Amino acid sequence: MTTPDRTTVAIVGGGPAGLLLAHLLHRRGIDSVVLESRPRERVESRQRAGILEHGTVDALREVGADARMDEKGLPHDGFAFHVHGERVHVDMAELTGRAVMIWAQTEVVKDLIALRLEQGERLLFDTEVLAVEKVDGPLSRDGEALVRYRSDDGAEHELRADVVVGADGFHGVARRAVPDDAVRTYERVYPYSWLGILADAPPSSDELVYARHENGFALLSMRSPSVTRAYLQVPNGTDPSSWSDEEIWDELATRTALGDGSFTLNRGPITDKSVTPMRSFVAEPMRHGRLFLAGDAAHIVPPTGAKGLNLAVADVRVLASAIGAWRESGDESGLDAYSEVALRRVWRGEHFSWTMTTMLHRAPDADPFDEQLALSHLRLIAESTAYRTSIAENYRGVPLAGEH
Ligand code: PHB
């Protein structure tokens, strides 16, 4: 492939946000180049959450990345809380008329990559972006923005673009192109992490189980009818290998048990163990001149509400139609509104994720007052249909403007 030196949209980052954006733009006839620093195998093996909101499912359908999802994804109508041994069921489909889909981010990314390569569109792996430059200033069609990168053979290149989209994650280079005095950041680091496992064990229940126990949080999720994905709250800095398989299963069983003995955990060989810290982060605005930030490059949520991927997808859906309107008719209003529109949803996601996180975990420094507040919150969910509906609406995701 010859190295292009000009495109309409330079997309820094080939994760789900960058890849989906490239597809949405392609459908509108807009040219883009996706630059990804990691090799393809790494991108395709990264374990992340796996709950897709209805709008995320729609976006994958729109770009034609739905065949394997429909075949192998698991539609879920609800989920359960296990609170100190008591079960509270949230029937999302009944309360909101919508379901979610269990389909892992890793699988989404594999389909988006395969489709992009099939189309012969540009997606460069092992490509380190060195700098994003010349993004100050108004929109124009003169390719004034510049991305400097090093390709997999070590050679340095320049790519000129009309706009640059930073979809390169929390540690990416794109956000650094915004001067410090032009961005405001908000941050919260939580005093606990998640030990996550993948296991060859059938899911213990048809739906996800979010447990609060005096030992801390646990989550039972799944990847397929034969693979369990599960998480335990652990102290920050925990080494995953310090937990034996048996200790993990015993602790999952303890934290998810129901008082009436009606819940049994399925066990099996653990094939993957990792520890993830928990953080909330927002950078605003999500635009600086010709640079637009999307997904984790602009905002991070703790994984408890499974919102990370869904927020990233919502960002690029808004961005794709705004870029489309600008290219088709010169109308810049969508791009001018992008940051504000995206941030409204982002803050809803931040609040929901924080709520789920603080309600279900036990902070090491929590006092009995904090404990009673969390329990009262969970009791409210159990007893009030209005409150349960609110949780269900947030979980299944708020439609984009114009959707139902
Ligand atoms: C997952 O399956 O990895 C998962 C599910 C739900 C969450 C977080 C992670 O809230």
Short mmCIF file of C-alpha atoms and ligand atoms in Angstrom, two decimals:
data_model
loop_
_atom_site.label_atom_id
_atom_site.label_comp_id
_atom_site.label_asym_id
_atom_site.label_seq_id
_atom_site.Cartn_x
_atom_site.Cartn_y
_atom_site.Cartn_z
CA MET A 1 0.00 0.00 0.00
CA THR A 2 1.39 3.43 -0.83
CA THR A 3 1.30 5.88 2.03
CA PRO A 4 -1.45 8.43 1.50
CA ASP A 5 -0.56 12.00 2.34
CA ARG A 6 -4.04 13.46 2.25
CA THR A 7 -7.44 12.44 3.56
CA THR A 8 -10.62 14.12 4.72
CA VAL A 9 -10.68 12.68 8.25
CA ALA A 10 -7.56 11.38 9.99
CA ILE A 11 -8.70 9.01 12.74
CA VAL A 12 -6.13 8.43 15.46
CA GLY A 13 -6.92 5.08 17.10
CA GLY A 14 -8.30 1.83 15.70
CA GLY A 15 -10.42 0.73 18.65
CA PRO A 16 -14.21 0.49 18.40
CA ALA A 17 -14.73 4.29 18.27
CA GLY A 18 -12.21 4.94 15.49
CA LEU A 19 -13.21 1.92 13.43
CA LEU A 20 -16.94 2.53 13.68
CA LEU A 21 -16.45 6.19 12.76
CA ALA A 22 -14.47 5.17 9.67
CA HIS A 23 -17.38 2.92 8.60
CA LEU A 24 -20.07 5.53 9.27
CA LEU A 25 -18.07 8.07 7.22
CA HIS A 26 -17.48 5.57 4.42
CA ARG A 27 -21.23 5.04 4.15
CA ARG A 28 -21.55 8.79 3.61
CA GLY A 29 -18.85 8.71 0.95
CA ILE A 30 -16.28 10.43 3.18
CA ASP A 31 -12.66 9.32 3.01
CA SER A 32 -10.68 8.59 6.17
CA VAL A 33 -7.47 6.94 7.35
CA VAL A 34 -7.34 5.02 10.63
CA LEU A 35 -3.95 4.96 12.40
CA GLU A 36 -3.54 2.37 15.16
CA SER A 37 -0.38 2.06 17.25
CA ARG A 38 -0.79 -1.62 18.18
CA PRO A 39 -0.55 -4.70 15.98
CA ARG A 40 -3.83 -6.17 14.75
CA GLU A 41 -3.57 -9.24 17.03
CA ARG A 42 -3.34 -7.02 20.12
CA VAL A 43 -6.36 -4.95 19.15
CA GLU A 44 -8.34 -8.10 18.49
CA SER A 45 -7.48 -9.82 21.77
CA ARG A 46 -8.07 -7.00 24.24
CA GLN A 47 -10.68 -8.07 26.82
CA ARG A 48 -13.21 -5.37 27.60
CA ALA A 49 -16.87 -5.25 28.64
CA GLY A 50 -19.57 -6.83 26.58
CA ILE A 51 -22.96 -5.14 26.98
CA LEU A 52 -24.31 -3.36 23.91
CA GLU A 53 -27.13 -0.86 24.23
CA HIS A 54 -29.87 -0.89 21.63
CA GLY A 55 -28.39 2.17 19.85
CA THR A 56 -24.97 0.49 19.70
CA VAL A 57 -26.55 -2.62 18.14
CA ASP A 58 -28.30 -0.36 15.59
CA ALA A 59 -25.01 1.35 14.68
CA LEU A 60 -23.33 -2.03 14.06
CA ARG A 61 -26.27 -3.03 11.88
CA GLU A 62 -26.05 0.24 9.95
CA VAL A 63 -22.45 -0.50 8.93
CA GLY A 64 -23.05 -4.20 8.25
CA ALA A 65 -21.16 -5.59 11.26
CA ASP A 66 -24.15 -7.55 12.55
CA ALA A 67 -24.01 -11.06 11.07
CA ARG A 68 -21.91 -12.73 13.81
CA MET A 69 -23.56 -10.58 16.48
CA ASP A 70 -26.99 -11.86 15.46
CA GLU A 71 -25.76 -15.41 15.29
CA LYS A 72 -23.77 -15.51 18.52
CA GLY A 73 -24.75 -12.48 20.63
CA LEU A 74 -27.05 -13.05 23.59
CA PRO A 75 -30.03 -10.67 23.92
CA HIS A 76 -30.73 -9.94 27.61
CA ASP A 77 -34.03 -8.58 28.91
CA GLY A 78 -32.89 -7.91 32.46
CA PHE A 79 -30.31 -8.39 35.20
CA ALA A 80 -30.25 -9.08 38.94
CA PHE A 81 -28.73 -7.54 42.03
CA HIS A 82 -27.75 -9.90 44.86
CA VAL A 83 -27.66 -7.70 47.95
CA HIS A 84 -26.32 -9.40 51.06
CA GLY A 85 -28.06 -12.60 49.99
CA GLU A 86 -31.31 -11.11 48.66
CA ARG A 87 -32.22 -11.04 44.97
CA VAL A 88 -33.62 -7.94 43.25
CA HIS A 89 -34.57 -8.41 39.61
CA VAL A 90 -34.59 -5.54 37.09
CA ASP A 91 -36.78 -6.50 34.14
CA MET A 92 -35.51 -4.01 31.56
CA ALA A 93 -37.72 -5.22 28.73
CA GLU A 94 -40.88 -4.93 30.82
CA LEU A 95 -39.91 -1.59 32.37
CA THR A 96 -38.55 0.12 29.24
CA GLY A 97 -39.55 -2.00 26.23
CA ARG A 98 -35.88 -2.44 25.32
CA ALA A 99 -33.23 -5.10 25.80
CA VAL A 100 -29.42 -5.13 25.62
CA MET A 101 -27.10 -7.51 23.78
CA ILE A 102 -24.19 -9.44 25.28
CA TRP A 103 -21.56 -9.32 22.55
CA ALA A 104 -17.96 -8.72 23.56
CA GLN A 105 -16.08 -5.61 22.45
CA THR A 106 -13.30 -7.89 21.17
CA GLU A 107 -15.76 -9.48 18.74
CA VAL A 108 -17.14 -6.09 17.66
CA VAL A 109 -13.61 -4.93 16.88
CA LYS A 110 -12.77 -8.09 14.89
CA ASP A 111 -15.84 -7.58 12.68
CA LEU A 112 -15.15 -3.88 12.14
CA ILE A 113 -11.52 -4.59 11.17
CA ALA A 114 -12.43 -7.43 8.78
CA LEU A 115 -15.04 -5.26 7.10
CA ARG A 116 -12.69 -2.31 6.70
CA LEU A 117 -10.00 -4.48 5.11
CA GLU A 118 -12.57 -6.18 2.89
CA GLN A 119 -13.60 -2.75 1.61
CA GLY A 120 -9.96 -1.96 0.82
CA GLU A 121 -10.16 1.16 2.98
CA ARG A 122 -7.14 2.45 4.85
CA LEU A 123 -6.42 1.06 8.31
CA LEU A 124 -2.79 1.12 9.42
CA PHE A 125 -1.62 -1.06 12.33
CA ASP A 126 1.73 -0.77 14.17
CA THR A 127 1.59 2.91 13.32
CA GLU A 128 2.72 5.28 16.01
CA VAL A 129 1.26 8.76 15.82
CA LEU A 130 4.06 11.12 16.84
CA ALA A 131 2.11 14.37 16.82
CA VAL A 132 -1.18 15.98 15.89
CA GLU A 133 -0.49 19.51 14.66
CA LYS A 134 -2.13 22.54 13.05
CA VAL A 135 -5.53 21.87 14.52
CA ASP A 136 -6.05 25.45 15.76
CA GLY A 137 -8.38 27.46 13.57
CA PRO A 138 -11.64 27.19 11.68
CA LEU A 139 -12.85 24.29 9.56
CA SER A 140 -11.66 24.30 5.99
CA ARG A 141 -11.31 21.85 3.13
CA ASP A 142 -7.64 22.58 2.53
CA GLY A 143 -6.15 19.73 4.53
CA GLU A 144 -4.56 22.08 7.00
CA ALA A 145 -4.41 19.68 9.96
CA LEU A 146 -1.34 17.48 10.14
CA VAL A 147 -0.72 14.06 11.67
CA ARG A 148 2.90 12.93 11.86
CA TYR A 149 3.39 9.19 12.29
CA ARG A 150 5.94 6.39 12.12
CA SER A 151 4.91 3.35 10.10
CA ASP A 152 5.72 -0.28 10.99
CA ASP A 153 8.97 -0.13 8.93
CA GLY A 154 10.25 2.79 11.05
CA ALA A 155 9.79 5.47 8.36
CA GLU A 156 8.22 8.81 9.31
CA HIS A 157 5.27 10.23 7.37
CA GLU A 158 2.93 13.19 7.29
CA LEU A 159 -0.79 12.91 6.70
CA ARG A 160 -2.78 16.05 5.95
CA ALA A 161 -6.46 16.10 6.80
CA ASP A 162 -9.40 18.49 7.02
CA VAL A 163 -10.26 17.26 10.47
CA VAL A 164 -8.57 14.94 12.96
CA VAL A 165 -10.51 12.68 15.30
CA GLY A 166 -8.71 11.55 18.46
CA ALA A 167 -10.09 8.11 19.30
CA ASP A 168 -6.85 6.80 20.78
CA GLY A 169 -7.92 6.19 24.35
CA PHE A 170 -7.14 7.74 27.70
CA HIS A 171 -3.35 7.56 27.24
CA GLY A 172 -3.42 8.61 23.59
CA VAL A 173 -1.54 11.47 21.94
CA ALA A 174 -4.52 13.28 20.38
CA ARG A 175 -5.77 14.94 23.59
CA ARG A 176 -2.25 16.29 24.17
CA ALA A 177 -2.62 18.43 21.03
CA VAL A 178 -5.13 20.56 22.95
CA PRO A 179 -3.38 23.37 24.89
CA ASP A 180 -3.77 23.00 28.67
CA ASP A 181 -5.65 26.26 28.99
CA ALA A 182 -8.23 25.16 26.40
CA VAL A 183 -9.42 22.06 28.23
CA ARG A 184 -10.92 21.38 31.62
CA THR A 185 -10.65 17.92 33.16
CA TYR A 186 -12.67 16.18 35.87
CA GLU A 187 -11.40 13.06 37.55
CA ARG A 188 -12.14 10.47 40.24
CA VAL A 189 -9.96 7.49 41.07
CA TYR A 190 -11.68 4.76 43.08
CA PRO A 191 -10.02 3.01 46.02
CA TYR A 192 -10.54 -0.49 44.55
CA SER A 193 -9.98 -2.49 41.36
CA TRP A 194 -11.58 -5.45 39.57
CA LEU A 195 -9.99 -8.86 39.28
CA GLY A 196 -11.53 -10.18 36.04
CA ILE A 197 -11.57 -13.79 34.89
CA LEU A 198 -12.61 -15.75 31.83
CA ALA A 199 -13.52 -19.37 32.52
CA ASP A 200 -14.66 -22.41 30.60
CA ALA A 201 -17.82 -22.70 32.65
CA PRO A 202 -21.44 -22.23 31.52
CA PRO A 203 -22.99 -19.03 32.98
CA SER A 204 -24.54 -19.66 36.39
CA SER A 205 -27.66 -17.70 35.50
CA ASP A 206 -29.38 -16.59 32.28
CA GLU A 207 -28.85 -12.95 33.24
CA LEU A 208 -26.02 -10.91 34.73
CA VAL A 209 -25.68 -10.83 38.51
CA TYR A 210 -24.32 -7.71 40.28
CA ALA A 211 -23.60 -8.59 43.92
CA ARG A 212 -22.96 -6.47 46.97
CA HIS A 213 -21.59 -8.39 49.96
CA GLU A 214 -19.73 -7.38 53.10
CA ASN A 215 -16.51 -8.67 51.43
CA GLY A 216 -17.17 -6.36 48.46
CA PHE A 217 -18.57 -6.39 44.93
CA ALA A 218 -18.83 -9.33 42.52
CA LEU A 219 -20.22 -9.56 38.98
CA LEU A 220 -21.17 -12.65 37.02
CA SER A 221 -21.29 -12.05 33.29
CA MET A 222 -20.76 -14.26 30.27
CA ARG A 223 -19.26 -14.41 26.80
CA SER A 224 -21.18 -17.39 25.39
CA PRO A 225 -23.29 -20.33 26.62
CA SER A 226 -20.04 -22.05 27.65
CA VAL A 227 -17.85 -19.15 28.84
CA THR A 228 -18.27 -17.22 32.08
CA ARG A 229 -16.79 -13.73 32.58
CA ALA A 230 -16.68 -12.71 36.24
CA TYR A 231 -15.20 -9.97 38.41
CA LEU A 232 -14.31 -9.47 42.08
CA GLN A 233 -13.61 -6.20 43.86
CA VAL A 234 -9.99 -6.32 45.06
CA PRO A 235 -7.64 -3.73 46.61
CA ASN A 236 -5.76 -1.43 44.23
CA GLY A 237 -2.37 -2.85 43.26
CA THR A 238 -3.51 -6.50 43.55
CA ASP A 239 -1.38 -8.97 41.58
CA PRO A 240 -3.80 -11.28 39.73
CA SER A 241 -1.52 -14.25 40.27
CA SER A 242 -1.86 -13.80 44.05
CA TRP A 243 -5.37 -15.31 43.73
CA SER A 244 -5.55 -19.05 43.07
CA ASP A 245 -8.38 -20.34 40.88
CA GLU A 246 -10.00 -21.99 43.87
CA GLU A 247 -9.84 -18.81 45.94
CA ILE A 248 -11.49 -16.88 43.11
CA TRP A 249 -14.36 -19.36 42.75
CA ASP A 250 -14.85 -19.56 46.53
CA GLU A 251 -14.99 -15.78 46.82
CA LEU A 252 -17.37 -15.44 43.85
CA ALA A 253 -19.60 -18.08 45.50
CA THR A 254 -19.54 -16.27 48.85
CA ARG A 255 -20.36 -12.85 47.41
CA THR A 256 -23.13 -14.01 45.05
CA ALA A 257 -24.84 -16.56 47.37
CA LEU A 258 -28.54 -16.10 48.12
CA GLY A 259 -29.81 -16.52 51.68
CA ASP A 260 -32.29 -19.22 50.67
CA GLY A 261 -29.53 -21.30 49.08
CA SER A 262 -31.20 -21.14 45.66
CA PHE A 263 -28.15 -19.88 43.74
CA THR A 264 -25.35 -22.21 42.64
CA LEU A 265 -22.15 -21.06 40.96
CA ASN A 266 -20.87 -23.09 37.99
CA ARG A 267 -17.10 -23.52 38.16
CA GLY A 268 -14.57 -24.46 35.50
CA PRO A 269 -10.98 -23.89 34.37
CA ILE A 270 -9.95 -20.22 34.46
CA THR A 271 -8.31 -19.22 31.17
CA ASP A 272 -7.50 -15.55 31.82
CA LYS A 273 -6.96 -13.34 34.90
CA SER A 274 -6.36 -9.60 34.98
CA VAL A 275 -6.75 -6.60 37.28
CA THR A 276 -8.36 -3.34 36.13
CA PRO A 277 -8.27 -0.09 38.12
CA MET A 278 -11.41 2.03 38.26
CA ARG A 279 -11.48 5.66 37.18
CA SER A 280 -13.88 8.38 36.09
CA PHE A 281 -12.51 11.09 33.80
CA VAL A 282 -13.98 13.77 31.54
CA ALA A 283 -12.17 16.30 29.34
CA GLU A 284 -14.23 19.18 28.04
CA PRO A 285 -14.78 20.52 25.49
CA MET A 286 -14.43 17.53 23.17
CA ARG A 287 -13.39 19.78 20.30
CA HIS A 288 -10.44 22.05 19.69
CA GLY A 289 -10.50 23.72 16.27
CA ARG A 290 -10.15 20.91 13.71
CA LEU A 291 -9.60 18.22 16.35
CA PHE A 292 -12.52 16.23 17.76
CA LEU A 293 -12.11 13.77 20.65
CA ALA A 294 -14.22 10.63 20.92
CA GLY A 295 -14.53 7.71 23.34
CA ASP A 296 -11.89 7.06 26.01
CA ALA A 297 -9.69 9.87 24.65
CA ALA A 298 -12.24 12.26 26.14
CA HIS A 299 -13.92 10.30 28.93
CA ILE A 300 -13.49 7.21 31.09
CA VAL A 301 -16.12 5.50 33.23
CA PRO A 302 -15.62 2.73 35.78
CA PRO A 303 -16.85 -0.52 34.18
CA THR A 304 -19.73 -1.18 36.59
CA GLY A 305 -22.44 0.19 34.31
CA ALA A 306 -20.85 -1.22 31.10
CA LYS A 307 -21.08 2.24 29.52
CA GLY A 308 -17.56 2.77 28.10
CA LEU A 309 -18.09 1.25 24.65
CA ASN A 310 -21.65 2.57 24.40
CA LEU A 311 -20.58 6.15 25.11
CA ALA A 312 -17.81 5.86 22.52
CA VAL A 313 -20.28 4.59 19.92
CA ALA A 314 -22.73 7.40 20.72
CA ASP A 315 -19.91 9.98 20.27
CA VAL A 316 -19.00 8.76 16.81
CA ARG A 317 -22.61 8.47 15.68
CA VAL A 318 -23.13 12.15 16.51
CA LEU A 319 -19.77 13.04 14.97
CA ALA A 320 -20.36 11.09 11.74
CA SER A 321 -23.65 12.81 11.02
CA ALA A 322 -22.17 16.22 11.89
CA ILE A 323 -19.18 15.66 9.58
CA GLY A 324 -21.59 14.36 6.94
CA ALA A 325 -23.77 17.49 7.12
CA TRP A 326 -20.70 19.73 6.91
CA ARG A 327 -19.32 17.93 3.83
CA GLU A 328 -22.68 17.71 2.08
CA SER A 329 -23.99 21.22 2.61
CA GLY A 330 -21.33 23.23 4.40
CA ASP A 331 -23.51 23.30 7.51
CA GLU A 332 -21.15 23.52 10.52
CA SER A 333 -23.86 23.62 13.18
CA GLY A 334 -23.64 19.89 13.96
CA LEU A 335 -19.89 20.09 14.48
CA ASP A 336 -20.29 23.27 16.54
CA ALA A 337 -22.77 21.43 18.78
CA TYR A 338 -20.80 18.15 18.94
CA SER A 339 -19.07 18.69 22.26
CA GLU A 340 -22.18 19.88 24.06
CA VAL A 341 -24.39 17.12 22.66
CA ALA A 342 -21.84 14.40 23.39
CA LEU A 343 -21.05 15.69 26.89
CA ARG A 344 -24.70 15.59 27.97
CA ARG A 345 -24.74 11.85 27.36
CA VAL A 346 -21.25 11.46 28.79
CA TRP A 347 -22.25 13.07 32.09
CA ARG A 348 -25.37 10.88 32.26
CA GLY A 349 -23.07 7.88 31.78
CA GLU A 350 -20.61 9.23 34.34
CA HIS A 351 -23.37 9.65 36.89
CA PHE A 352 -24.92 6.25 36.24
CA SER A 353 -21.53 4.49 36.39
CA TRP A 354 -20.60 6.30 39.59
CA THR A 355 -23.99 5.42 41.11
CA MET A 356 -23.69 1.72 40.24
CA THR A 357 -20.07 1.67 41.42
CA THR A 358 -20.50 3.37 44.78
CA MET A 359 -23.76 1.54 45.53
CA LEU A 360 -22.26 -1.90 44.93
CA HIS A 361 -18.67 -1.65 46.21
CA ARG A 362 -17.32 -1.35 49.73
CA ALA A 363 -14.63 1.31 49.92
CA PRO A 364 -11.83 0.44 52.35
CA ASP A 365 -12.43 3.73 54.18
CA ALA A 366 -16.25 3.49 54.14
CA ASP A 367 -17.95 4.01 57.47
CA PRO A 368 -21.25 2.51 58.69
CA PHE A 369 -23.10 5.60 57.43
CA ASP A 370 -21.88 4.95 53.84
CA GLU A 371 -22.91 1.33 54.19
CA GLN A 372 -26.46 2.23 55.26
CA LEU A 373 -26.81 4.71 52.39
CA ALA A 374 -25.83 2.05 49.84
CA LEU A 375 -28.26 -0.46 51.34
CA SER A 376 -31.06 2.10 51.42
CA HIS A 377 -30.37 2.87 47.76
CA LEU A 378 -30.61 -0.81 46.81
CA ARG A 379 -33.80 -1.20 48.88
CA LEU A 380 -35.29 1.72 46.97
CA ILE A 381 -34.56 -0.11 43.70
CA ALA A 382 -36.21 -3.24 45.10
CA GLU A 383 -39.32 -1.46 46.35
CA SER A 384 -40.03 1.34 43.85
CA THR A 385 -41.04 0.57 40.27
CA ALA A 386 -40.32 4.20 39.35
CA TYR A 387 -36.80 3.92 40.66
CA ARG A 388 -36.21 0.52 39.08
CA THR A 389 -37.42 1.95 35.76
CA SER A 390 -34.88 4.74 36.04
CA ILE A 391 -32.05 2.23 36.59
CA ALA A 392 -33.34 0.15 33.66
CA GLU A 393 -33.52 3.19 31.36
CA ASN A 394 -29.97 4.17 32.15
CA TYR A 395 -28.72 0.60 31.75
CA ARG A 396 -30.33 0.02 28.37
CA GLY A 397 -29.23 3.48 27.23
CA VAL A 398 -30.94 6.70 26.33
CA PRO A 399 -31.84 6.99 22.60
CA LEU A 400 -29.99 9.62 20.53
CA ALA A 401 -32.07 12.65 19.53
CA GLY A 402 -34.59 11.57 16.89
CA GLU A 403 -34.54 7.88 17.92
CA HIS A 404 -37.12 5.94 19.87
C1 PHB B 1 -18.56 -7.84 31.06
O1 PHB B 1 -19.23 -8.79 30.61
O2 PHB B 1 -17.35 -7.76 30.87
C2 PHB B 1 -19.26 -6.79 31.83
C3 PHB B 1 -20.63 -6.84 31.95
C4 PHB B 1 -21.30 -5.88 32.67
C5 PHB B 1 -20.60 -4.87 33.29
C6 PHB B 1 -19.22 -4.81 33.19
C7 PHB B 1 -18.54 -5.77 32.46
O3 PHB B 1 -21.28 -3.95 34.02
#
